[in-house]
Amino acid sequence: MVDLLRRGLRLFQALWRELAKFGVVGAGAFVIDSAVFLWLITGPMGESHVKAKAIAVAVATLFSWIGNRYWTFRHQRTRTRLRELAMFVLMNVIGLLIMSGCVAFSFYILGLRSELASFVSGSIIGMGLAMCFRFVAYKLWVFTGDDESDTIRAVAHAAPYTDEIPRITGSAH
């Protein structure tokens, strides 16, 4: 158990700056998502909470793409922007399904049909679950870095190659 805690602490220490930036971008996306969602369900889409959530997520996703690409994971961007964008959209569609699924469960299964219930299920519970999923997904599958530049960096920092046989120093007894 202690070893697991130590490993978790080392992982947190390695990722804390990235997690903080991700959190700031996420907080901005949360405000955008929440504002758009509340405006839609109390106004033009009062009878369509699930669709309203999908629209709010789409607007917040655009903000999130810009923030994560150019700030949080800027050191891991790839030159293949189309692949990166496609993976970003795919991971956000999964996030959207997580959040919309929470709204649908609350609205249709539990019968909680108030704006507050939809907000809590989609923008608090659903977004929290989706946020955890997205951080891992962005790190592992979206902002993977450019393999070519990683190779160039590794070569630049590698010890020079030589044909010489290394000499062993010290005395032999």
Backbone as ProteinMPNN parsed JSONL, in Angstrom:
{"seq_chain_A": "MVDLLRRGLRLFQALWRELAKFGVVGAGAFVIDSAVFLWLITGPMGESHVKAKAIAVAVATLFSWIGNRYWTFRHQRTRTRLRELAMFVLMNVIGLLIMSGCVAFSFYILGLRSELASFVSGSIIGMGLAMCFRFVAYKLWVFTGDDESDTIRAVAHAAPYTDEIPRITGSAH", "coords_chain_A": {"N_chain_A": [[0.823, -1.194, 0.0], [1.936, 1.24, 0.797], [3.907, 1.486, -1.135], [2.323, 1.831, -3.395], [1.154, 4.314, -2.806], [3.464, 5.919, -2.837], [4.213, 5.668, -5.532], [1.994, 6.855, -6.717], [2.273, 9.47, -5.739], [4.703, 10.2, -6.968], [3.87, 10.128, -9.635], [1.946, 12.175, -9.606], [3.638, 14.351, -8.987], [5.131, 14.45, -11.319], [3.201, 15.177, -13.15], [1.81, 17.458, -12.256], [1.88, 20.212, -13.125], [0.858, 20.068, -15.715], [-1.639, 18.978, -15.101], [-2.685, 21.124, -13.628], [-2.861, 23.161, -15.586], [-4.607, 21.88, -17.353], [-6.784, 21.805, -15.664], [-7.39, 24.566, -15.428], [-8.098, 25.208, -18.078], [-10.204, 23.429, -18.261], [-11.901, 24.524, -16.285], [-12.614, 26.922, -17.503], [-13.948, 25.867, -19.742], [-15.999, 24.58, -18.385], [-17.456, 26.765, -17.329], [-18.305, 27.959, -19.716], [-19.741, 25.797, -20.892], [-21.699, 25.378, -18.894], [-23.033, 27.876, -18.801], [-24.058, 28.116, -21.43], [-25.639, 25.785, -21.526], [-27.509, 26.192, -19.38], [-28.743, 28.536, -20.318], [-29.928, 27.538, -22.668], [-31.708, 25.467, -21.69], [-33.429, 26.901, -20.105], [-34.582, 28.541, -21.821], [-34.751, 28.665, -25.192], [-34.654, 25.839, -25.599], [-36.209, 24.431, -23.737], [-37.651, 22.046, -23.535], [-35.971, 20.11, -24.389], [-33.614, 18.851, -23.037], [-31.433, 17.047, -23.284], [-30.481, 17.418, -25.916], [-29.808, 20.1, -25.667], [-27.704, 19.892, -23.875], [-25.834, 18.612, -25.482], [-25.282, 20.586, -27.417], [-24.208, 22.604, -25.791], [-21.902, 21.315, -24.885], [-20.535, 21.044, -27.308], [-19.885, 23.722, -27.927], [-18.242, 24.373, -25.726], [-16.238, 22.53, -26.181], [-14.848, 23.495, -28.405], [-13.56, 25.724, -27.279], [-12.003, 24.298, -25.418], [-10.357, 22.742, -27.091], [-8.683, 24.689, -28.259], [-7.443, 25.801, -25.943], [-6.193, 23.511, -24.756], [-4.589, 22.526, -26.836], [-2.855, 24.667, -27.478], [-1.82, 25.492, -25.046], [-1.972, 23.755, -22.579], [-1.033, 21.173, -23.538], [0.99, 21.939, -25.284], [3.641, 21.265, -25.738], [3.42, 18.716, -26.627], [2.167, 18.614, -29.023], [1.356, 17.387, -32.292], [2.656, 17.121, -35.655], [0.841, 16.197, -37.386], [-1.866, 17.472, -37.621], [-4.477, 16.924, -38.442], [-4.987, 14.228, -37.712], [-4.646, 14.523, -34.961], [-6.688, 16.357, -34.373], [-8.908, 14.826, -35.182], [-8.78, 12.724, -33.319], [-9.08, 14.222, -30.982], [-11.69, 15.206, -31.305], [-13.057, 12.745, -31.363], [-12.534, 11.775, -28.729], [-13.841, 13.757, -27.31], [-16.431, 13.375, -28.179], [-16.957, 10.976, -26.932], [-16.753, 11.922, -24.309], [-18.94, 13.677, -24.401], [-20.989, 11.798, -24.688], [-20.804, 10.57, -22.214], [-21.523, 12.713, -20.477], [-24.06, 13.491, -21.527], [-25.339, 11.079, -21.233], [-25.499, 10.94, -18.467], [-27.331, 13.018, -18.003], [-29.533, 11.988, -19.409], [-30.03, 9.627, -17.938], [-30.714, 10.704, -15.436], [-32.935, 12.286, -16.167], [-34.734, 10.607, -17.671], [-34.718, 8.002, -16.501], [-34.54, 8.279, -13.666], [-36.458, 10.183, -13.415], [-36.109, 12.843, -12.76], [-36.837, 15.882, -13.549], [-36.288, 18.59, -13.437], [-34.633, 21.742, -14.105], [-32.452, 22.141, -12.428], [-31.816, 19.504, -11.613], [-31.055, 18.381, -14.073], [-28.883, 20.011, -14.63], [-27.118, 19.403, -12.492], [-26.722, 16.63, -12.898], [-25.634, 16.568, -15.506], [-23.696, 18.682, -15.739], [-22.202, 18.617, -13.422], [-21.836, 15.949, -12.233], [-21.654, 14.381, -14.638], [-19.781, 15.919, -16.132], [-17.572, 15.794, -14.432], [-16.91, 13.038, -14.505], [-16.426, 12.797, -17.266], [-14.284, 14.556, -17.527], [-12.163, 13.302, -16.164], [-11.855, 11.061, -17.809], [-11.168, 12.381, -20.252], [-8.686, 13.706, -19.674], [-6.869, 11.569, -19.387], [-7.246, 10.375, -21.899], [-6.45, 12.46, -23.676], [-3.768, 12.656, -23.003], [-2.784, 10.079, -23.584], [-3.703, 9.419, -26.219], [-4.285, 11.641, -27.87], [-2.691, 14.168, -27.777], [0.102, 13.3, -28.52], [2.661, 13.962, -29.135], [5.335, 14.554, -31.487], [6.639, 12.009, -33.248], [8.93, 12.096, -34.872], [10.263, 14.456, -34.041], [10.751, 13.728, -31.401], [12.602, 11.683, -31.77], [14.709, 13.136, -32.943], [15.362, 14.83, -30.796], [16.222, 12.892, -28.933], [18.476, 11.857, -30.227], [20.081, 14.146, -30.293], [20.733, 14.417, -27.612], [22.097, 12.158, -27.012], [24.984, 10.181, -26.2], [28.044, 10.592, -28.029], [28.794, 8.413, -30.775], [31.308, 5.98, -30.936], [34.024, 4.013, -32.236], [35.856, 3.024, -30.556], [37.074, 0.799, -28.064], [35.974, 0.731, -24.811], [38.142, 1.603, -22.125], [39.001, -0.082, -19.201], [39.497, 1.161, -16.129], [41.557, 1.1, -13.216], [42.939, -1.021, -10.693], [44.057, -4.363, -11.035], [43.892, -7.141, -9.027]], "CA_chain_A": [[0.0, 0.0, 0.0], [2.843, 2.383, 0.87], [4.535, 1.59, -2.451], [1.315, 2.395, -4.292], [1.068, 5.741, -2.487], [4.691, 6.557, -3.341], [4.114, 5.719, -6.994], [0.983, 7.871, -7.019], [2.875, 10.77, -5.46], [5.671, 10.474, -8.048], [3.097, 10.426, -10.837], [1.384, 13.51, -9.42], [4.726, 15.324, -9.092], [5.511, 14.547, -12.722], [2.105, 15.707, -13.979], [1.01, 18.492, -11.595], [1.745, 21.43, -13.939], [-0.071, 19.736, -16.781], [-2.961, 18.85, -14.479], [-3.152, 22.471, -13.275], [-3.265, 23.83, -16.831], [-5.805, 21.186, -17.793], [-7.849, 22.271, -14.777], [-7.767, 25.937, -15.787], [-8.849, 25.111, -19.342], [-11.457, 22.759, -17.916], [-12.768, 25.467, -15.57], [-13.173, 27.808, -18.528], [-14.916, 25.083, -20.511], [-17.13, 24.357, -17.492], [-18.247, 27.993, -17.299], [-18.941, 28.091, -21.035], [-20.72, 24.722, -21.009], [-22.803, 25.619, -17.96], [-23.785, 29.066, -19.215], [-24.823, 27.794, -22.645], [-26.641, 24.781, -21.174], [-28.578, 26.831, -18.601], [-29.473, 29.447, -21.202], [-30.757, 26.749, -23.582], [-32.812, 24.731, -21.047], [-34.396, 27.845, -19.519], [-35.071, 29.386, -22.911], [-35.194, 28.089, -26.464], [-34.705, 24.377, -25.646], [-36.742, 24.009, -22.446], [-38.187, 20.689, -23.591], [-34.984, 19.216, -24.989], [-32.434, 18.983, -22.195], [-30.313, 16.247, -23.782], [-29.934, 18.138, -27.08], [-29.194, 21.323, -25.146], [-26.407, 19.513, -23.314], [-24.946, 18.318, -26.604], [-24.876, 21.869, -27.997], [-23.323, 23.269, -24.828], [-20.626, 20.602, -24.91], [-19.862, 21.374, -28.564], [-19.318, 25.069, -27.788], [-17.146, 24.289, -24.761], [-15.177, 21.725, -26.785], [-14.041, 24.38, -29.245], [-12.69, 26.438, -26.335], [-11.083, 23.323, -24.845], [-9.381, 22.39, -28.134], [-7.711, 25.781, -28.366], [-6.685, 25.882, -24.698], [-5.338, 22.351, -24.547], [-3.6, 22.409, -27.917], [-1.866, 25.742, -27.492], [-1.298, 25.814, -23.725], [-1.744, 22.6, -21.715], [-0.225, 20.124, -24.181], [1.705, 22.556, -26.41], [4.891, 20.543, -25.945], [3.114, 17.388, -27.143], [1.418, 18.685, -30.283], [1.951, 16.652, -33.405], [2.573, 17.829, -36.938], [-0.326, 15.66, -38.076], [-2.998, 18.12, -36.946], [-5.749, 16.282, -38.795], [-5.123, 13.068, -36.837], [-4.817, 15.037, -33.609], [-8.044, 16.92, -34.298], [-9.877, 13.723, -35.253], [-8.755, 12.038, -32.033], [-9.645, 15.151, -30.004], [-13.149, 15.181, -31.502], [-13.545, 11.434, -30.927], [-12.511, 11.715, -27.261], [-14.879, 14.653, -26.812], [-17.722, 12.72, -28.429], [-17.116, 10.025, -25.823], [-17.07, 12.768, -23.153], [-20.318, 14.129, -24.599], [-21.866, 10.668, -24.389], [-20.786, 10.393, -20.756], [-22.323, 13.787, -19.858], [-25.458, 13.384, -21.973], [-25.855, 9.862, -20.604], [-25.871, 11.286, -17.083], [-28.583, 13.788, -18.078], [-30.602, 11.066, -19.822], [-30.318, 8.748, -16.801], [-31.42, 11.506, -14.44], [-34.191, 12.802, -16.717], [-35.661, 9.563, -18.113], [-34.759, 6.838, -15.611], [-34.863, 8.714, -12.309], [-37.612, 11.078, -13.474], [-35.755, 14.162, -12.22], [-37.033, 16.695, -14.749], [-36.051, 20.012, -13.219], [-33.395, 22.293, -14.668], [-31.386, 21.896, -11.46], [-31.421, 18.092, -11.692], [-30.318, 18.194, -15.33], [-27.601, 20.704, -14.492], [-26.257, 18.63, -11.594], [-26.359, 15.351, -13.512], [-24.8, 16.757, -16.697], [-22.59, 19.626, -15.603], [-21.394, 18.335, -12.237], [-21.478, 14.532, -12.227], [-21.213, 13.97, -15.98], [-18.554, 16.6, -16.518], [-16.481, 15.25, -13.619], [-16.532, 11.745, -15.08], [-15.863, 13.038, -18.593], [-12.999, 15.231, -17.359], [-11.17, 12.264, -15.842], [-11.642, 10.3, -19.044], [-10.494, 13.193, -21.268], [-7.273, 13.955, -19.368], [-6.133, 10.358, -19.734], [-7.325, 10.194, -23.348], [-5.603, 13.464, -24.333], [-2.366, 12.325, -22.724], [-2.393, 8.824, -24.224], [-4.081, 9.211, -27.606], [-4.5, 12.84, -28.684], [-1.482, 14.982, -27.842], [1.128, 12.276, -28.314], [3.978, 14.458, -29.534], [5.748, 14.215, -32.839], [7.644, 10.95, -33.152], [10.158, 12.524, -35.524], [10.973, 15.408, -33.183], [11.233, 12.978, -30.238], [13.81, 10.995, -32.202], [15.75, 14.149, -33.108], [15.763, 15.225, -29.44], [16.97, 11.796, -28.323], [19.775, 11.804, -30.886], [20.845, 15.317, -29.883], [21.18, 14.265, -26.232], [22.784, 10.881, -26.854], [26.45, 10.233, -26.204], [28.541, 10.363, -29.388], [29.176, 7.048, -31.098], [32.728, 5.8, -31.223], [34.419, 2.62, -32.464], [36.851, 2.63, -29.563], [36.68, -0.102, -26.986], [36.214, 1.468, -23.578], [39.189, 1.074, -21.246], [38.612, -0.271, -17.807], [40.566, 1.673, -15.273], [41.601, 0.518, -11.875], [43.98, -2.047, -10.567], [43.607, -5.748, -10.947], [44.657, -7.843, -7.966]], "C_chain_A": [[0.865, 1.255, 0.0], [3.518, 2.594, -0.476], [3.578, 2.211, -3.463], [1.155, 3.895, -4.059], [2.287, 6.5, -2.999], [4.655, 6.703, -4.853], [3.099, 6.773, -7.424], [1.516, 9.274, -6.806], [3.879, 11.148, -6.538], [4.956, 10.833, -9.343], [2.502, 11.827, -10.753], [2.464, 14.576, -9.571], [5.155, 15.512, -10.542], [4.455, 15.266, -13.56], [1.428, 16.954, -13.42], [0.853, 19.755, -12.425], [0.737, 21.221, -15.07], [-1.492, 19.614, -16.246], [-3.537, 20.222, -14.123], [-3.625, 23.22, -14.516], [-4.548, 23.211, -17.379], [-7.007, 21.631, -16.966], [-8.321, 23.674, -15.104], [-8.574, 25.943, -17.084], [-10.21, 24.469, -19.074], [-12.428, 23.667, -17.184], [-13.407, 26.45, -16.549], [-14.231, 27.106, -19.356], [-16.168, 24.806, -19.681], [-18.042, 25.58, -17.458], [-18.997, 28.171, -18.619], [-20.043, 27.056, -21.193], [-21.94, 25.002, -20.14], [-23.666, 26.791, -18.394], [-24.649, 28.769, -20.438], [-25.941, 26.819, -22.317], [-27.808, 25.403, -20.404], [-29.405, 27.782, -19.452], [-30.418, 28.659, -22.11], [-31.934, 26.071, -22.876], [-33.807, 25.652, -20.353], [-34.981, 28.759, -20.585], [-35.508, 28.565, -24.109], [-35.31, 26.565, -26.507], [-35.207, 23.803, -24.323], [-37.255, 22.59, -22.415], [-37.183, 19.684, -24.13], [-33.648, 19.329, -24.253], [-31.225, 18.216, -22.729], [-29.67, 16.926, -24.989], [-29.246, 19.427, -26.642], [-27.819, 21.023, -24.565], [-25.403, 19.249, -24.425], [-24.429, 19.615, -27.246], [-23.906, 22.594, -27.071], [-21.942, 22.623, -24.816], [-19.851, 20.948, -26.182], [-19.199, 22.751, -28.492], [-18.112, 25.04, -26.848], [-15.968, 23.498, -25.329], [-14.277, 22.572, -27.676], [-13.062, 25.178, -28.381], [-11.612, 25.496, -25.793], [-9.991, 22.922, -25.836], [-8.28, 23.449, -28.198], [-6.833, 25.836, -27.119], [-5.732, 24.721, -24.489], [-4.257, 22.218, -25.608], [-2.486, 23.436, -27.777], [-1.32, 26.12, -26.116], [-0.964, 24.555, -22.927], [-0.763, 21.598, -22.32], [0.597, 20.676, -25.338], [3.011, 21.839, -26.726], [4.672, 19.148, -26.525], [2.294, 17.432, -28.432], [2.131, 17.879, -31.355], [1.856, 17.493, -34.664], [1.374, 17.33, -37.73], [-1.578, 16.18, -37.385], [-4.32, 17.437, -37.235], [-6.003, 15.058, -37.916], [-5.389, 13.515, -35.404], [-6.228, 15.59, -33.409], [-9.093, 15.815, -34.315], [-9.934, 12.972, -33.924], [-9.358, 12.918, -30.933], [-11.172, 15.123, -30.087], [-13.723, 13.847, -31.024], [-13.586, 11.337, -29.403], [-13.58, 12.629, -26.657], [-16.277, 14.134, -27.107], [-17.987, 11.705, -27.323], [-17.445, 10.791, -24.54], [-18.499, 13.278, -23.214], [-21.303, 13.012, -24.261], [-21.925, 10.405, -22.885], [-21.691, 11.433, -20.094], [-23.797, 13.697, -20.242], [-26.111, 12.148, -21.38], [-26.269, 10.113, -19.166], [-27.178, 12.079, -17.056], [-29.744, 12.857, -18.427], [-30.999, 10.143, -18.672], [-31.141, 9.492, -15.755], [-32.83, 11.864, -14.916], [-35.194, 11.672, -16.985], [-35.785, 8.391, -17.14], [-35.195, 7.24, -14.2], [-36.076, 9.645, -12.265], [-37.362, 12.454, -12.872], [-35.745, 15.154, -13.383], [-36.809, 18.188, -14.551], [-34.746, 20.446, -13.887], [-32.215, 22.018, -13.742], [-30.89, 20.452, -11.529], [-30.624, 17.817, -12.957], [-28.95, 18.856, -15.261], [-26.642, 19.889, -13.63], [-25.809, 17.336, -12.267], [-25.429, 15.537, -14.707], [-23.557, 17.575, -16.458], [-21.751, 19.423, -14.347], [-20.918, 16.872, -12.296], [-20.905, 14.11, -13.581], [-19.912, 14.621, -16.392], [-17.37, 16.093, -15.704], [-15.988, 13.916, -14.163], [-15.854, 11.923, -16.436], [-14.485, 13.687, -18.503], [-11.893, 14.217, -17.046], [-10.835, 11.454, -17.095], [-10.815, 11.114, -20.038], [-9.026, 13.453, -20.943], [-6.431, 12.749, -19.772], [-6.114, 10.167, -21.247], [-6.445, 11.196, -24.089], [-4.143, 13.087, -24.196], [-1.922, 11.093, -23.514], [-2.627, 8.776, -25.73], [-4.186, 10.462, -28.467], [-3.209, 13.624, -28.861], [-0.287, 14.086, -27.538], [2.525, 12.759, -28.645], [4.305, 13.976, -30.929], [6.874, 13.201, -32.757], [8.973, 11.38, -33.745], [10.939, 13.488, -34.639], [11.47, 14.734, -31.909], [12.534, 12.251, -30.576], [14.965, 11.975, -32.348], [16.258, 14.603, -31.748], [16.609, 14.145, -28.777], [18.369, 11.703, -28.916], [20.652, 12.965, -30.424], [21.415, 15.162, -28.478], [21.957, 12.967, -25.993], [24.298, 11.1, -26.848], [26.938, 9.95, -27.62], [28.99, 8.922, -29.573], [30.671, 7.012, -31.402], [33.013, 4.317, -31.404], [35.399, 2.125, -31.405], [36.235, 1.691, -28.523], [36.96, 0.629, -25.694], [37.279, 0.785, -22.729], [38.644, 0.975, -19.827], [39.786, 0.184, -16.959], [40.483, 1.061, -13.904], [42.663, -0.56, -11.836], [43.372, -3.425, -10.445], [44.462, -6.458, -9.921], [44.738, -9.269, -8.263]], "O_chain_A": [[0.57, 2.22, -0.706], [3.69, 3.73, -0.918], [3.985, 3.024, -4.292], [1.033, 4.662, -5.014], [2.156, 7.601, -3.533], [5.025, 7.747, -5.39], [3.328, 7.5, -8.391], [1.243, 10.171, -7.604], [3.907, 12.297, -6.98], [5.383, 11.734, -10.066], [2.551, 12.582, -11.724], [2.233, 15.599, -10.215], [5.507, 16.62, -10.945], [4.782, 15.893, -14.568], [0.524, 17.475, -14.073], [-0.235, 20.331, -12.431], [-0.11, 22.072, -15.342], [-2.439, 20.093, -16.87], [-4.733, 20.458, -14.294], [-4.684, 23.847, -14.492], [-5.457, 23.919, -17.812], [-8.105, 21.811, -17.492], [-9.52, 23.95, -15.065], [-9.609, 26.603, -17.176], [-11.233, 24.914, -19.594], [-13.635, 23.606, -17.418], [-14.591, 26.77, -16.438], [-15.285, 27.673, -19.642], [-17.276, 24.798, -20.216], [-19.263, 25.448, -17.549], [-20.184, 28.497, -18.627], [-21.16, 27.395, -21.584], [-23.077, 24.878, -20.595], [-24.894, 26.708, -18.359], [-25.827, 29.126, -20.478], [-27.071, 26.997, -22.773], [-28.968, 25.165, -20.741], [-30.628, 27.831, -19.324], [-31.568, 29.053, -22.305], [-33.048, 26.09, -23.398], [-34.92, 25.228, -20.042], [-35.781, 29.645, -20.284], [-36.512, 27.856, -24.054], [-36.004, 26.039, -27.377], [-34.684, 22.797, -23.844], [-37.29, 21.979, -21.347], [-37.522, 18.514, -24.307], [-32.672, 19.846, -24.798], [-30.1, 18.703, -22.627], [-28.445, 17.001, -25.075], [-28.21, 19.798, -27.195], [-26.881, 21.801, -24.738], [-24.239, 19.63, -24.311], [-23.248, 19.708, -27.579], [-22.897, 23.136, -27.523], [-20.929, 23.318, -24.744], [-18.634, 21.125, -26.133], [-18.069, 22.919, -28.951], [-17.073, 25.626, -27.155], [-14.818, 23.774, -24.987], [-13.062, 22.375, -27.692], [-11.881, 25.291, -28.711], [-10.44, 25.866, -25.723], [-8.83, 22.78, -25.455], [-7.092, 23.126, -28.192], [-5.609, 25.911, -27.228], [-4.586, 24.922, -24.087], [-3.128, 21.835, -25.301], [-1.31, 23.11, -27.94], [-0.445, 26.981, -26.021], [0.205, 24.311, -22.627], [0.221, 21.223, -21.682], [0.876, 19.945, -26.289], [3.437, 21.815, -27.881], [5.636, 18.469, -26.879], [1.785, 16.405, -28.882], [3.351, 17.713, -31.325], [1.083, 18.449, -34.736], [0.94, 18.001, -38.666], [-2.261, 15.45, -36.666], [-5.191, 17.377, -36.368], [-7.117, 14.871, -37.427], [-6.247, 12.959, -34.719], [-6.875, 15.32, -32.397], [-10.057, 15.86, -33.551], [-11.018, 12.623, -33.456], [-10.063, 12.42, -30.054], [-11.857, 15.028, -29.069], [-14.757, 13.819, -30.356], [-14.575, 10.864, -28.844], [-14.156, 12.312, -25.616], [-17.214, 14.424, -26.362], [-19.112, 11.59, -26.836], [-18.307, 10.37, -23.769], [-19.194, 13.311, -22.199], [-22.328, 13.252, -23.624], [-22.979, 10.057, -22.351], [-22.525, 11.091, -19.256], [-24.676, 13.813, -19.387], [-27.3, 12.162, -21.058], [-27.267, 9.568, -18.696], [-28.031, 11.85, -16.198], [-30.809, 12.929, -17.815], [-32.188, 9.904, -18.457], [-32.138, 8.975, -15.251], [-33.796, 11.757, -14.16], [-36.354, 11.757, -16.584], [-36.877, 7.845, -16.982], [-36.092, 6.633, -13.614], [-36.653, 9.867, -11.2], [-38.309, 13.154, -12.512], [-34.759, 15.252, -14.114], [-37.124, 18.974, -15.445], [-33.878, 19.626, -14.189], [-31.117, 21.702, -14.2], [-29.684, 20.205, -11.506], [-29.626, 17.098, -12.918], [-27.97, 18.319, -15.777], [-25.482, 19.706, -13.996], [-24.63, 16.987, -12.206], [-24.518, 14.732, -14.899], [-22.475, 17.213, -16.92], [-20.677, 20.014, -14.231], [-19.719, 16.612, -12.397], [-19.81, 13.553, -13.657], [-19.031, 13.96, -16.942], [-16.267, 15.973, -16.238], [-14.782, 13.693, -14.268], [-14.841, 11.286, -16.722], [-13.612, 13.397, -19.32], [-10.806, 14.288, -17.619], [-9.667, 11.202, -17.391], [-9.857, 10.593, -20.609], [-8.191, 13.424, -21.848], [-5.397, 12.898, -20.424], [-5.074, 9.833, -21.815], [-5.759, 10.82, -25.04], [-3.373, 13.185, -25.151], [-0.815, 11.064, -24.051], [-1.842, 8.164, -26.454], [-4.177, 10.354, -29.693], [-2.691, 13.73, -29.973], [0.262, 14.115, -26.437], [3.489, 12.02, -28.447], [3.635, 13.101, -31.477], [7.951, 13.51, -32.248], [10.029, 11.069, -33.194], [12.154, 13.35, -34.501], [12.51, 15.126, -31.38], [13.456, 12.209, -29.762], [16.083, 11.681, -31.924], [17.467, 14.747, -31.562], [17.607, 14.453, -28.126], [19.34, 11.493, -28.189], [21.846, 12.779, -30.19], [22.472, 15.718, -28.179], [22.419, 12.717, -24.879], [24.811, 12.066, -27.412], [26.326, 9.161, -28.34], [29.501, 8.292, -28.646], [31.212, 7.911, -32.045], [32.345, 3.467, -30.815], [35.731, 0.94, -31.365], [35.06, 1.787, -28.168], [38.076, 1.106, -25.489], [37.32, -0.441, -22.624], [37.923, 1.85, -19.347], [40.899, -0.332, -17.058], [39.436, 0.56, -13.495], [43.209, -0.946, -12.87], [42.32, -3.619, -9.837], [45.687, -6.355, -9.98], [45.336, -10.026, -7.497]]}, "name": "protein", "num_of_chains": 1, "seq": "MVDLLRRGLRLFQALWRELAKFGVVGAGAFVIDSAVFLWLITGPMGESHVKAKAIAVAVATLFSWIGNRYWTFRHQRTRTRLRELAMFVLMNVIGLLIMSGCVAFSFYILGLRSELASFVSGSIIGMGLAMCFRFVAYKLWVFTGDDESDTIRAVAHAAPYTDEIPRITGSAH"}
